[in-house]
Short mmCIF file of C-alpha atoms in Angstrom, two decimals:
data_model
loop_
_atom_site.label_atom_id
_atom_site.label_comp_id
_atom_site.label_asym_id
_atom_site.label_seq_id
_atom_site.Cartn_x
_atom_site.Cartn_y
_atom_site.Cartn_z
CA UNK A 1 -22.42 1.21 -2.47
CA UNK A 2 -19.11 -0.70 -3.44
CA UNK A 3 -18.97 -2.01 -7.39
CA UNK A 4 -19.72 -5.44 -7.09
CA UNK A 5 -16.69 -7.83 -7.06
CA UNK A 6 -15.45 -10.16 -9.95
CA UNK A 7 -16.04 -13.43 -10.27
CA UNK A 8 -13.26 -15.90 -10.44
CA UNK A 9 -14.67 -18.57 -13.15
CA UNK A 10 -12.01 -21.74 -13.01
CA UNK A 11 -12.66 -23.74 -16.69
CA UNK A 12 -12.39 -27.43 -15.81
CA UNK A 13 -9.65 -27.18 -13.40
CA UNK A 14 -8.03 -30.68 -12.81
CA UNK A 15 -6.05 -30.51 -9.03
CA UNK A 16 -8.47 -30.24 -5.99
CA UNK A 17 -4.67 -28.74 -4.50
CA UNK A 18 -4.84 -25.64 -7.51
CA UNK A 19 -8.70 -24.71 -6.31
CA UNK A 20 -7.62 -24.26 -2.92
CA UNK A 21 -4.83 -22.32 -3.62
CA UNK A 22 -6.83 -20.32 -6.06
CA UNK A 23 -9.63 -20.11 -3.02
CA UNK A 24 -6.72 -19.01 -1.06
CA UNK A 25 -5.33 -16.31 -3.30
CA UNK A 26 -9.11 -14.88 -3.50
CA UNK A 27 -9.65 -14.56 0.15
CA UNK A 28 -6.57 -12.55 0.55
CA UNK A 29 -7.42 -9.87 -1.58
CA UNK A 30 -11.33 -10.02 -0.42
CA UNK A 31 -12.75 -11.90 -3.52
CA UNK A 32 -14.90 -14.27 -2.91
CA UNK A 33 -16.85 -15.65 -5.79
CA UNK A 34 -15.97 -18.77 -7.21
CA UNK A 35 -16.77 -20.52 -10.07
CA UNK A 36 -16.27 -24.38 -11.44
CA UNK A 37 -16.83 -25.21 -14.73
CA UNK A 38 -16.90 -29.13 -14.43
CA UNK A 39 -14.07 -29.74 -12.28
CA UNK A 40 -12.07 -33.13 -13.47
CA UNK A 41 -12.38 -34.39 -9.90
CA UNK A 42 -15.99 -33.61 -8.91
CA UNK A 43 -17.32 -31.38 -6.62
CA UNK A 44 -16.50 -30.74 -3.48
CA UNK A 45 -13.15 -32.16 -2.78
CA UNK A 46 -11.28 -32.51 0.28
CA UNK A 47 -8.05 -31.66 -1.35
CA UNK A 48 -9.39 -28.14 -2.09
CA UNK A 49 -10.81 -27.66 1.44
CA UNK A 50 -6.76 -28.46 2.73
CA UNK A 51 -5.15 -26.16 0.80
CA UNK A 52 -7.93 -23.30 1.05
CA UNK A 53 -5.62 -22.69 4.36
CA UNK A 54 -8.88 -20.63 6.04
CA UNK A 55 -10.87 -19.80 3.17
CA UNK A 56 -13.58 -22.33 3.79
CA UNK A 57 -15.88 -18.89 3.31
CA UNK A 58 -14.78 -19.15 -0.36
CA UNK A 59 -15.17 -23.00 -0.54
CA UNK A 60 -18.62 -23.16 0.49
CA UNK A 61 -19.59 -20.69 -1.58
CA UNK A 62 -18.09 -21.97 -4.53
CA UNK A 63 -20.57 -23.15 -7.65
CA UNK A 64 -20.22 -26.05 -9.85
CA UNK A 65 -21.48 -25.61 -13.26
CA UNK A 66 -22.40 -27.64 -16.44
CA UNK A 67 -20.84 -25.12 -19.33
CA UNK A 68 -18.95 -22.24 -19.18
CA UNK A 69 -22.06 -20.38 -20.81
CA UNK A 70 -23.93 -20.95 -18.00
CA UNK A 71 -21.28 -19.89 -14.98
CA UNK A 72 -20.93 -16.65 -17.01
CA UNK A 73 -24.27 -16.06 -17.92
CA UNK A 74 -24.93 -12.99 -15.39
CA UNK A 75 -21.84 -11.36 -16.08
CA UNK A 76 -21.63 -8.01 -18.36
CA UNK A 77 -17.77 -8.66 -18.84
CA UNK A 78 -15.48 -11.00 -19.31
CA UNK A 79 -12.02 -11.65 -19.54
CA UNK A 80 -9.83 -14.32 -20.70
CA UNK A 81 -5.81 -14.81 -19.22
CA UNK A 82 -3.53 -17.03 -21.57
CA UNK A 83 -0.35 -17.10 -21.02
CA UNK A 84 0.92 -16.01 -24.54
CA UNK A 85 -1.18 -13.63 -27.03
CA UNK A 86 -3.58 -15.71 -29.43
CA UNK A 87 -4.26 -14.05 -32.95
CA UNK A 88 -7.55 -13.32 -33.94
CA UNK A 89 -9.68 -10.12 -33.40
CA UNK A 90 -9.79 -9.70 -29.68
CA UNK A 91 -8.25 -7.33 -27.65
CA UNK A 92 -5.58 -8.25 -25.58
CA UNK A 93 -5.05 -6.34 -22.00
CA UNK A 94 -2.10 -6.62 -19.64
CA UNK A 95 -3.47 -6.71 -15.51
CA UNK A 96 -3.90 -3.08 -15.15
CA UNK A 97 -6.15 -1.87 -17.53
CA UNK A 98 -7.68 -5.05 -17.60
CA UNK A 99 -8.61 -3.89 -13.67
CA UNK A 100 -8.89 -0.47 -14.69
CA UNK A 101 -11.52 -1.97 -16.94
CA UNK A 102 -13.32 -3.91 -14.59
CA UNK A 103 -13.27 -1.09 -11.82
CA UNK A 104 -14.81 1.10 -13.81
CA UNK A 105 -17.26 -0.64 -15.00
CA UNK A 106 -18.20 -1.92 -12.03
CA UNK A 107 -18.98 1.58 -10.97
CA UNK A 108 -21.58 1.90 -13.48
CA UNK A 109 -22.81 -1.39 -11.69
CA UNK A 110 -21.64 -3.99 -14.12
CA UNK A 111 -20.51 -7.96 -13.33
CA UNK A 112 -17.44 -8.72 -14.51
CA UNK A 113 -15.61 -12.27 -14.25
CA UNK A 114 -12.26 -14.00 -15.13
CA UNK A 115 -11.84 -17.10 -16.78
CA UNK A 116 -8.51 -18.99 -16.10
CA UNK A 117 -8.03 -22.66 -18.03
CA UNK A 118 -7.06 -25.66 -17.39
CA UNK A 119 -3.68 -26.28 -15.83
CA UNK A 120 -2.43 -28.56 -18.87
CA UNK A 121 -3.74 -26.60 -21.70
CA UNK A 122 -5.31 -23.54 -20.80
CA UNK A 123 -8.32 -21.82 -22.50
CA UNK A 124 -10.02 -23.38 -25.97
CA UNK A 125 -9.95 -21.17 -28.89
CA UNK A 126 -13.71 -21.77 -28.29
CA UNK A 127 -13.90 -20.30 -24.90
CA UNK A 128 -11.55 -17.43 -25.30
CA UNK A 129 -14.25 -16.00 -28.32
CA UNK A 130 -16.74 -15.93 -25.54
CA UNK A 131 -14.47 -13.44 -22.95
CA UNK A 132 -14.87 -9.79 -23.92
CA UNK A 133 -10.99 -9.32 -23.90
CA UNK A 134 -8.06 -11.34 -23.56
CA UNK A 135 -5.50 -10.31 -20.14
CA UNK A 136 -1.80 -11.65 -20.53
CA UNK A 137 0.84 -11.08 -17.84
CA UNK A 138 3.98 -9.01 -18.28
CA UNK A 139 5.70 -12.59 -17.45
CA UNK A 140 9.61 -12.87 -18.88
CA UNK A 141 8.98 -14.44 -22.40
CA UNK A 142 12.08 -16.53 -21.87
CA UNK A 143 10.50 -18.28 -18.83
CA UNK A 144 6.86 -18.16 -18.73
CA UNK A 145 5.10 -20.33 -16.28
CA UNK A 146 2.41 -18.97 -14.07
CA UNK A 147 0.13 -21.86 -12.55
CA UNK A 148 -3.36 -21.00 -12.23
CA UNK A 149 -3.28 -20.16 -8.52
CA UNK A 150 -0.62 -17.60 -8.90
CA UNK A 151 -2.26 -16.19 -11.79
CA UNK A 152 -5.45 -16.12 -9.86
CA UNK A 153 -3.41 -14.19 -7.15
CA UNK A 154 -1.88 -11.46 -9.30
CA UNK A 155 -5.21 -10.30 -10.92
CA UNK A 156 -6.82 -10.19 -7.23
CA UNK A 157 -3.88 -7.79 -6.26
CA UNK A 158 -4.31 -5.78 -9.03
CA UNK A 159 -7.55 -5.42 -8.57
CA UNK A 160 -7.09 -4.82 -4.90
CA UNK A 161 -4.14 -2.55 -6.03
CA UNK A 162 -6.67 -0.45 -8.19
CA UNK A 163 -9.27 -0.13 -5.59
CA UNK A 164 -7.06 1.44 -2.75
CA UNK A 165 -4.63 3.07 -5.10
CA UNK A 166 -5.53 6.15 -2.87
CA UNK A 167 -4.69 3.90 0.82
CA UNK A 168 -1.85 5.45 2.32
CA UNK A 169 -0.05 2.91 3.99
CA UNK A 170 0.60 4.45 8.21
CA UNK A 171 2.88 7.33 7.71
CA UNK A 172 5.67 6.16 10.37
CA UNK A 173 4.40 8.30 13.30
CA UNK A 174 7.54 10.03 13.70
CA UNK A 175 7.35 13.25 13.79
CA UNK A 176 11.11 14.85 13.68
CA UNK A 177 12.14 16.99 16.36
CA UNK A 178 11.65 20.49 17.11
CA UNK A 179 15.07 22.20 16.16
CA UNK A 180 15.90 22.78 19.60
CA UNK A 181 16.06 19.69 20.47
CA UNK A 182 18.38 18.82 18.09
CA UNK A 183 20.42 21.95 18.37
CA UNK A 184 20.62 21.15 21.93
CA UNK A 185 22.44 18.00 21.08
CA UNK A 186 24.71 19.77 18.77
CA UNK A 187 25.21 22.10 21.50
CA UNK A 188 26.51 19.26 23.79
CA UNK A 189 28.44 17.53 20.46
CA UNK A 190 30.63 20.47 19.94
CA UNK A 191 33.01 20.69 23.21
CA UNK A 192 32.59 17.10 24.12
CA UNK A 193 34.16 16.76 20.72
CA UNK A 194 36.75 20.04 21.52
CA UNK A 195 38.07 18.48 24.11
CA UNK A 196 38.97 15.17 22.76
CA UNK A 197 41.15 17.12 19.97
CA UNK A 198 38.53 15.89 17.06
CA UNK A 199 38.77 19.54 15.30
CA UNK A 200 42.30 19.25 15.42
CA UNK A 201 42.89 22.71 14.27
CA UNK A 202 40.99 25.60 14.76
CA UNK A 203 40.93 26.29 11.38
CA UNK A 204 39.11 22.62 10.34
CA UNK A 205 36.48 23.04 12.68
CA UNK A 206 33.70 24.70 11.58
CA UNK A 207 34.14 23.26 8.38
CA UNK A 208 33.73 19.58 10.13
CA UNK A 209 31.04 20.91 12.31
CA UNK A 210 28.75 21.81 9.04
CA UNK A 211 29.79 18.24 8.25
CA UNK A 212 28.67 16.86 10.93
CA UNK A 213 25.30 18.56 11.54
CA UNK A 214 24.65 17.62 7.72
CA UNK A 215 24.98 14.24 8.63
CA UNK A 216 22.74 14.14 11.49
CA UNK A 217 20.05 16.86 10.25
CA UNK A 218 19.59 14.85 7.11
CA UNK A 219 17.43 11.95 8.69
CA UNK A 220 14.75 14.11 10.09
CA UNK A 221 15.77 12.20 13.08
CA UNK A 222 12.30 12.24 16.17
CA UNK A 223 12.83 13.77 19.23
CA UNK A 224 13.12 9.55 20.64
CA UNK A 225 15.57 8.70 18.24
CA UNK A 226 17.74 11.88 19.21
CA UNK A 227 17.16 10.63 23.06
CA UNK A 228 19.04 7.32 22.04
CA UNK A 229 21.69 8.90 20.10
CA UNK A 230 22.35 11.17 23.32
CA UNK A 231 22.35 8.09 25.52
CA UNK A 232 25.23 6.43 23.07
CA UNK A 233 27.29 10.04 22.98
CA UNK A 234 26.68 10.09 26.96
CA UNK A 235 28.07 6.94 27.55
CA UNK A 236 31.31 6.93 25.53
CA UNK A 237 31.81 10.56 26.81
CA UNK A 238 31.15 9.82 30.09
CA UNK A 239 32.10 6.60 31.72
CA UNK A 240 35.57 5.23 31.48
CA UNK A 241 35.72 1.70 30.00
CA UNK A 242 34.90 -1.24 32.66
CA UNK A 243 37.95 -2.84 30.72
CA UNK A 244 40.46 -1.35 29.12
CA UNK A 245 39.92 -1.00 25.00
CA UNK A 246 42.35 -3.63 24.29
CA UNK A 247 41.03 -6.30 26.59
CA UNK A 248 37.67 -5.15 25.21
CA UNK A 249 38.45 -6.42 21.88
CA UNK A 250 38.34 -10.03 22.08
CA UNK A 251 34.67 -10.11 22.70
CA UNK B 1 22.77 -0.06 -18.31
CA UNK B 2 20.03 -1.18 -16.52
CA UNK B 3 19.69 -0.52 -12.44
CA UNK B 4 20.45 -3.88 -10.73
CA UNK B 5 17.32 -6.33 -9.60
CA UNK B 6 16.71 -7.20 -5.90
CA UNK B 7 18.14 -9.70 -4.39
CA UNK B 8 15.38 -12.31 -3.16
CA UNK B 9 16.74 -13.32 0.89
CA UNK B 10 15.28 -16.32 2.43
CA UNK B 11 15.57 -16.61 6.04
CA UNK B 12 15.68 -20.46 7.06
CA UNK B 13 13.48 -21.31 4.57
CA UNK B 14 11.71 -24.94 5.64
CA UNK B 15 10.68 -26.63 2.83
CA UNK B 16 12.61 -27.58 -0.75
CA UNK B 17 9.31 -27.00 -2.04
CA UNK B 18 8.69 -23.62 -1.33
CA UNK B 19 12.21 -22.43 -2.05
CA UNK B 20 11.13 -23.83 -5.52
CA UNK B 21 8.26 -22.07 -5.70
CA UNK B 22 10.00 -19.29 -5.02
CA UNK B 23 12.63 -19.41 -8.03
CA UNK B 24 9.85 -20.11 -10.15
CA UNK B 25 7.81 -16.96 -8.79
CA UNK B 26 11.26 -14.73 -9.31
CA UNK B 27 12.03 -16.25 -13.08
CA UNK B 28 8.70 -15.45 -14.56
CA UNK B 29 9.22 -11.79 -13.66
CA UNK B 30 12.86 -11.99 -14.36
CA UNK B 31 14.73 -11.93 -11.35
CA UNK B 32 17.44 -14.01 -10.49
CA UNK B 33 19.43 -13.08 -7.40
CA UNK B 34 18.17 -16.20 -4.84
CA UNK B 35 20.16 -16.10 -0.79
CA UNK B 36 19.26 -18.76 1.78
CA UNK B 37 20.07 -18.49 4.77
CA UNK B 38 20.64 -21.81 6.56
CA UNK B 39 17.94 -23.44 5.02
CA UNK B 40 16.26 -25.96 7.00
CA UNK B 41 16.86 -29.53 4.85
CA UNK B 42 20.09 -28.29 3.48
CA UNK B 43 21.27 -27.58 -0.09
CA UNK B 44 20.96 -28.40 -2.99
CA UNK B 45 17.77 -29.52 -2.40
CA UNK B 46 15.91 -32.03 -4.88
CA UNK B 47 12.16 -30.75 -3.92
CA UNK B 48 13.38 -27.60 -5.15
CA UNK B 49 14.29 -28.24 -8.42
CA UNK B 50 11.65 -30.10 -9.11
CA UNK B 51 8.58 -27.50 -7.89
CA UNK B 52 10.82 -24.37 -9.72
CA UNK B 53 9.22 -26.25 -13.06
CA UNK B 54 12.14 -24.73 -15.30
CA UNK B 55 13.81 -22.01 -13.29
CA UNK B 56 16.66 -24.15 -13.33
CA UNK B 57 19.02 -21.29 -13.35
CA UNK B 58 17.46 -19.53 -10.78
CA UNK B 59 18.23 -22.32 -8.59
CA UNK B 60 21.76 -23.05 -9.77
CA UNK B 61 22.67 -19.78 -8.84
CA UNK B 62 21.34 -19.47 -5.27
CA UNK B 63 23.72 -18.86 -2.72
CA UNK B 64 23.73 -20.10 0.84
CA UNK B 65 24.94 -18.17 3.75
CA UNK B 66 24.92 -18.96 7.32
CA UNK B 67 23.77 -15.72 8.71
CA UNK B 68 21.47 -12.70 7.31
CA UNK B 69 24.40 -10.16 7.96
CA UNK B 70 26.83 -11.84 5.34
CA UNK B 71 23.35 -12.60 3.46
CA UNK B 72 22.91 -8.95 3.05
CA UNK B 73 26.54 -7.83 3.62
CA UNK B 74 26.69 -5.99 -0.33
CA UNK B 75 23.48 -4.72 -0.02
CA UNK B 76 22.53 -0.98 0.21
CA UNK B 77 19.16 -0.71 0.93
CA UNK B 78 17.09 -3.85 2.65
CA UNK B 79 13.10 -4.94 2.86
CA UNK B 80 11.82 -6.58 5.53
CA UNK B 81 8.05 -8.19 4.36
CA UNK B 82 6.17 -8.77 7.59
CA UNK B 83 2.28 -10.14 7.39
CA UNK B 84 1.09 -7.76 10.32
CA UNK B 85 1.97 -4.34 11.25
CA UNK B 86 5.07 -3.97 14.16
CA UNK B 87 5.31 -1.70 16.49
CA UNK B 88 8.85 0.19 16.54
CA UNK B 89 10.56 2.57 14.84
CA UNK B 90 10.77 0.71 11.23
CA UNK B 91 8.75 3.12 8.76
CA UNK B 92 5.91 0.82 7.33
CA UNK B 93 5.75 0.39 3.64
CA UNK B 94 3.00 -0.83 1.04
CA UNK B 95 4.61 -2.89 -2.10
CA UNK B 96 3.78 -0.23 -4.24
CA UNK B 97 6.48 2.64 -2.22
CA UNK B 98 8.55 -0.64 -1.30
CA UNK B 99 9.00 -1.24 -4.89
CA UNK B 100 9.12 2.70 -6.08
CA UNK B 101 12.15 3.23 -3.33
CA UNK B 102 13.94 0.03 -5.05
CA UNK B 103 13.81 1.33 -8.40
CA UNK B 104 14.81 4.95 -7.91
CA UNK B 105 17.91 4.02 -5.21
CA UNK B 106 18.61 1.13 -8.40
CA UNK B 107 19.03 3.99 -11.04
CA UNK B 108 21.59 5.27 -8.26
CA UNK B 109 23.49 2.07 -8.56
CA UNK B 110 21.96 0.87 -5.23
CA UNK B 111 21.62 -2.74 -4.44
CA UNK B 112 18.02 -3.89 -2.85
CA UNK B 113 17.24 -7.08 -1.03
CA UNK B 114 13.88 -8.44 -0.16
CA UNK B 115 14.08 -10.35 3.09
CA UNK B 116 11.34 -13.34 3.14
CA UNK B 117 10.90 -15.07 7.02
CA UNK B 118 10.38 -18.88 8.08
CA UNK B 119 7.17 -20.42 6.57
CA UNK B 120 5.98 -20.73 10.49
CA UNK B 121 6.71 -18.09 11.96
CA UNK B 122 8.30 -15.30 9.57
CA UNK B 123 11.35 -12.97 10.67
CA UNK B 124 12.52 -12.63 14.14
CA UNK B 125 12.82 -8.31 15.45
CA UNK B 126 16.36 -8.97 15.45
CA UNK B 127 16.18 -9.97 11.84
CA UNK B 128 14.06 -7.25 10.50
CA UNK B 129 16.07 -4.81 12.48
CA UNK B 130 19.04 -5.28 10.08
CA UNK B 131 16.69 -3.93 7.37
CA UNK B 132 15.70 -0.03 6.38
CA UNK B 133 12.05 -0.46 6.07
CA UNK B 134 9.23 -2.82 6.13
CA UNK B 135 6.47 -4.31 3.56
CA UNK B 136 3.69 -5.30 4.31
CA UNK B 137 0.54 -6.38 1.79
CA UNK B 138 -2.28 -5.00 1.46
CA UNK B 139 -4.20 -7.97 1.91
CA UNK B 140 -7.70 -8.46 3.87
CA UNK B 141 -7.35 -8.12 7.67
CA UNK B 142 -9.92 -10.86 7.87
CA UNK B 143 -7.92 -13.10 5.76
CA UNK B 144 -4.13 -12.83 5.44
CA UNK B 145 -2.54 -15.75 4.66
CA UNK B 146 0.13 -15.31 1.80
CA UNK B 147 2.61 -18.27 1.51
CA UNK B 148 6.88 -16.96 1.08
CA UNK B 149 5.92 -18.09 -2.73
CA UNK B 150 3.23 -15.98 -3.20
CA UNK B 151 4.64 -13.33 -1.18
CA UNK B 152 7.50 -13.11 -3.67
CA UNK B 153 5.42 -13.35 -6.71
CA UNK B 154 3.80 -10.55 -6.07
CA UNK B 155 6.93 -8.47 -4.60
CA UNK B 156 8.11 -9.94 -8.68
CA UNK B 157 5.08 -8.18 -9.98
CA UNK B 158 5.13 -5.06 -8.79
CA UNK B 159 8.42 -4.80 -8.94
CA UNK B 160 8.07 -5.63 -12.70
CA UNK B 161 5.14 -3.17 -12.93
CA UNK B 162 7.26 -0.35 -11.68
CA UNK B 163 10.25 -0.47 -13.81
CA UNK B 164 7.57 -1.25 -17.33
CA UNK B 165 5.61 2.16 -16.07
CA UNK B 166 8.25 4.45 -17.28
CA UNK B 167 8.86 5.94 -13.98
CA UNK B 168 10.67 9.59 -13.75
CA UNK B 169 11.61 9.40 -10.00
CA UNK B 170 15.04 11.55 -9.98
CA UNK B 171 17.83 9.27 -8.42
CA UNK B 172 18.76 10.62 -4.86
CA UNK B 173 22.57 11.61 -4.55
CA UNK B 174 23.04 9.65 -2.08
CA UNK B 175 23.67 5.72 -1.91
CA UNK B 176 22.98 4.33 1.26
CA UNK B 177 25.88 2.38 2.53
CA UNK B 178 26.77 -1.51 2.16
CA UNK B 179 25.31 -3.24 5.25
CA UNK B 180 28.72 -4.34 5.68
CA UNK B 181 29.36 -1.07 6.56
CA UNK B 182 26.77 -0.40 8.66
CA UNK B 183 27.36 -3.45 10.63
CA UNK B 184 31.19 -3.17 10.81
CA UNK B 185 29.97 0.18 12.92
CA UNK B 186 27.28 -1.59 15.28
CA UNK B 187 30.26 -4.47 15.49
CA UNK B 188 32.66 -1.73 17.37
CA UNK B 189 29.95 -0.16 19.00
CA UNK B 190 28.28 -2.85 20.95
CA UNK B 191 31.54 -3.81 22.95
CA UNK B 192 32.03 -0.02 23.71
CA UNK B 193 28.61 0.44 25.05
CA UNK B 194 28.97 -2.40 26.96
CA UNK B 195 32.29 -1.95 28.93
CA UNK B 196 30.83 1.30 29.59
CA UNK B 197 27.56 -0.15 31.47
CA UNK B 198 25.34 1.19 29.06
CA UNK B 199 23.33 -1.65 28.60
CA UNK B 200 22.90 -1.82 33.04
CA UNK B 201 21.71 -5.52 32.44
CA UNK B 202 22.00 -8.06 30.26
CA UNK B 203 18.01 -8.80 30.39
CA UNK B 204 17.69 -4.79 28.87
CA UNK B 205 20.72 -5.21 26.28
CA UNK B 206 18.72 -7.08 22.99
CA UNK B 207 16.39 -4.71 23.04
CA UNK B 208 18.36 -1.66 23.56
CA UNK B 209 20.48 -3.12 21.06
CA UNK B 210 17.52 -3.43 18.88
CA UNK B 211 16.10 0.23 19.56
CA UNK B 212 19.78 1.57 18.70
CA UNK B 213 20.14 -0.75 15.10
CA UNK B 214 16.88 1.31 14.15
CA UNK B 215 17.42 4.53 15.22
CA UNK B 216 20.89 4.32 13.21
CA UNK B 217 19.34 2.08 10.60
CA UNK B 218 16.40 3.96 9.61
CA UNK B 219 17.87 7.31 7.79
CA UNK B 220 19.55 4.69 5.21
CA UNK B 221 23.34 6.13 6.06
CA UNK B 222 26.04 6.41 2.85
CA UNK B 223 29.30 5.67 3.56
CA UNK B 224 30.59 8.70 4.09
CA UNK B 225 28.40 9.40 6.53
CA UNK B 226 28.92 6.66 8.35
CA UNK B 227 32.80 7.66 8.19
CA UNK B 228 31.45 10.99 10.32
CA UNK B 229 29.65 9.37 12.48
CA UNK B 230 32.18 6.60 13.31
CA UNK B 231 34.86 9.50 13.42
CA UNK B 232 32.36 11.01 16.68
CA UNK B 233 31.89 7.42 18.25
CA UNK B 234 36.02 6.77 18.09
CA UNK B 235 36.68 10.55 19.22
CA UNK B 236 34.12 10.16 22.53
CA UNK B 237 35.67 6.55 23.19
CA UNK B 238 39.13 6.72 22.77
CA UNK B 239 40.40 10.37 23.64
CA UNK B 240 40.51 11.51 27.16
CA UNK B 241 38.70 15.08 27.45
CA UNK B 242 42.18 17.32 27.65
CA UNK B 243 40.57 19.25 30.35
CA UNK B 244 41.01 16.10 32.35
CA UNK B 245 44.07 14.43 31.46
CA UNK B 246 45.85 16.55 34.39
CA UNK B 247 43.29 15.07 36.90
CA UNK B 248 44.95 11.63 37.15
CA UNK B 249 42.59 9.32 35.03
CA UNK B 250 44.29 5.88 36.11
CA UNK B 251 43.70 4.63 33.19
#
């Protein structure tokens, strides 16, 4: 069984435009229960539906209530987000343990739910005593100005961040070559380069060999990838210009 | 000092508003290095100011270039953020890694950049061939639908996130080269491939072109390296093999 999800709980939000892109931030992160606390311009509202993009799921679903003691009623825990830290007695949380928090609660098989304020003014005093815990962003204090959609969207990737912290993200498939193969290239390299004078002195050229098998060892490079870089050596080594170099240039 | 932040890259971003959105997403999580790339309506761009609230000097300071090679040209070590999965050699990377391999190349001095496609239709192969690696996020198959603003908020986050979490990832030797660098080399040797027939037709050439930038781009070549390498390419190209200089080459 997967911990139940939190609730998004919007407190009187004013712009149909902000609860779509709130509905919008959910559904991208796989939230999808969302809660209006007397929303300024009733309920629904086209101008929500438009900027949902696709998340009509979330729309539809959505549930208008009369007081913000009622949308929270099931929930076992609650946070508040203000954008700066309030005095008073309750804890304050940045994103991650704040998700940390919910997570692991929720594997117990506790609610939890997120309050976010109005876009003017934020949370009342009043409201925030009835959150569990207060969650502020790590937001530059010399410019802080998260809306409520964007706010909305970094607490559902943090929360999505905390559920699949063990994801690993596809491994490129590439595999890198089986020594031979790369020593056979190496093994080509060295008296294509001979012969062109490259070493220039006997002396210099095992020293410039190690350099240059450093340099193309060191990216691991897949058996494909070394096909390509044979097909480049290949053709400077083995076709004259079409052109000569100098008429060449002015491409 | 502290390591350099990423530079956020906008490729022919559409709308003023977004590109707003955008400097407001990056100054709330302190960043401050904005590129456009031929944006669509031009710049400066009044929408923009107005939806980056008061990132002001975010969007002061953005500069506009009129390709993504001169947009990247100083950078060592580029992102490509991609909603789906490509096929292709371009390792595949979650914002969590993406943002862990910024950090520990930025204690090496390295300089990131975070390449952001067209609201429609994102960033062409071509485009996220000139970069080492992509990101994608790990949002809900079902569902993904991330805006370039969000997309950079949350690249801002975690980004933020990383260097607050005290991280103790050793800095690698190694800096990975300017793209400059890299590109001066893919400069020279597309016209030498090409009078050599390598390409066969010009249908085949992009993507051949394309498979090449990533087998060369991947391993995230320093300079010196790249100096080797180059030193190989001219050597095949521009010396005759002694053994056949007696044979009459007419060139």
């Amino acid at each position: 069984m997967t911990p139940p999800k939190p609730a998004i709980v919007l407190v009187e939000p004013q712009l149909g435009d902000n609860i779509g892109m709130v509905a919008r931030a959910m559904a991208n992160f796989g939230l999808s229960d969302l809660r209006l606390v007397t929303p300024r311009d009733g309920w629904p509202n086209e101008r929500a539906r438009a900027t949902a993009s696709k998340a009509d799921h979330v729309i539809d679903a959505a549930r208008v209530y009369d007081d913000l003691a009622s949308a929270i009623a099931d929930l076992n825990f609650v946070l508040a987000t203000t954008a700066r830290q309030r005095d008073g007695h309750k804890e304050v949380l940045g994103p991650v343990e704040a998700c940390q928090r919910i997570g692991t609660l929720g594997e117990g098989g506790s609610r939890s739910g997120i309050l976010f304020g109005r876009e003017r003014w934020g949370l009342e005093n009043e409201e925030i005593g009835q959150a569990d815990a207060i969650v502020t962003f790590p937001v530059d204090p010399a410019f802080a100005s998260l809306n409520i959609a964007q706010a909305v969207l970094l607490m559902a990737y943090e929360l999505s961040r905390g559920r699949s912290a063990q994801t690993n993200f596809s491994a490129p498939e590439r595999e890198p070559a089986q020594k031979q193969v790369l020593n056979a290239m190496f093994d080509w390299l060295e008296p294509a380069l001979d012969q062109r004078g490259y070493f220039r002195t006997e002396q210099k050229k095992p020293k410039m060999m190690e350099n240059l098998r450093a340099v193309l060892t060191r990216p691991g490079f897949s058996a494909d990838e070394i096909a390509v870089l044979r097909g480049v050596f290949t053709a400077l080594d083995r076709f004259r210009p079409r052109k000569t170099q100098s008429e060449g240039d002015d491409r």
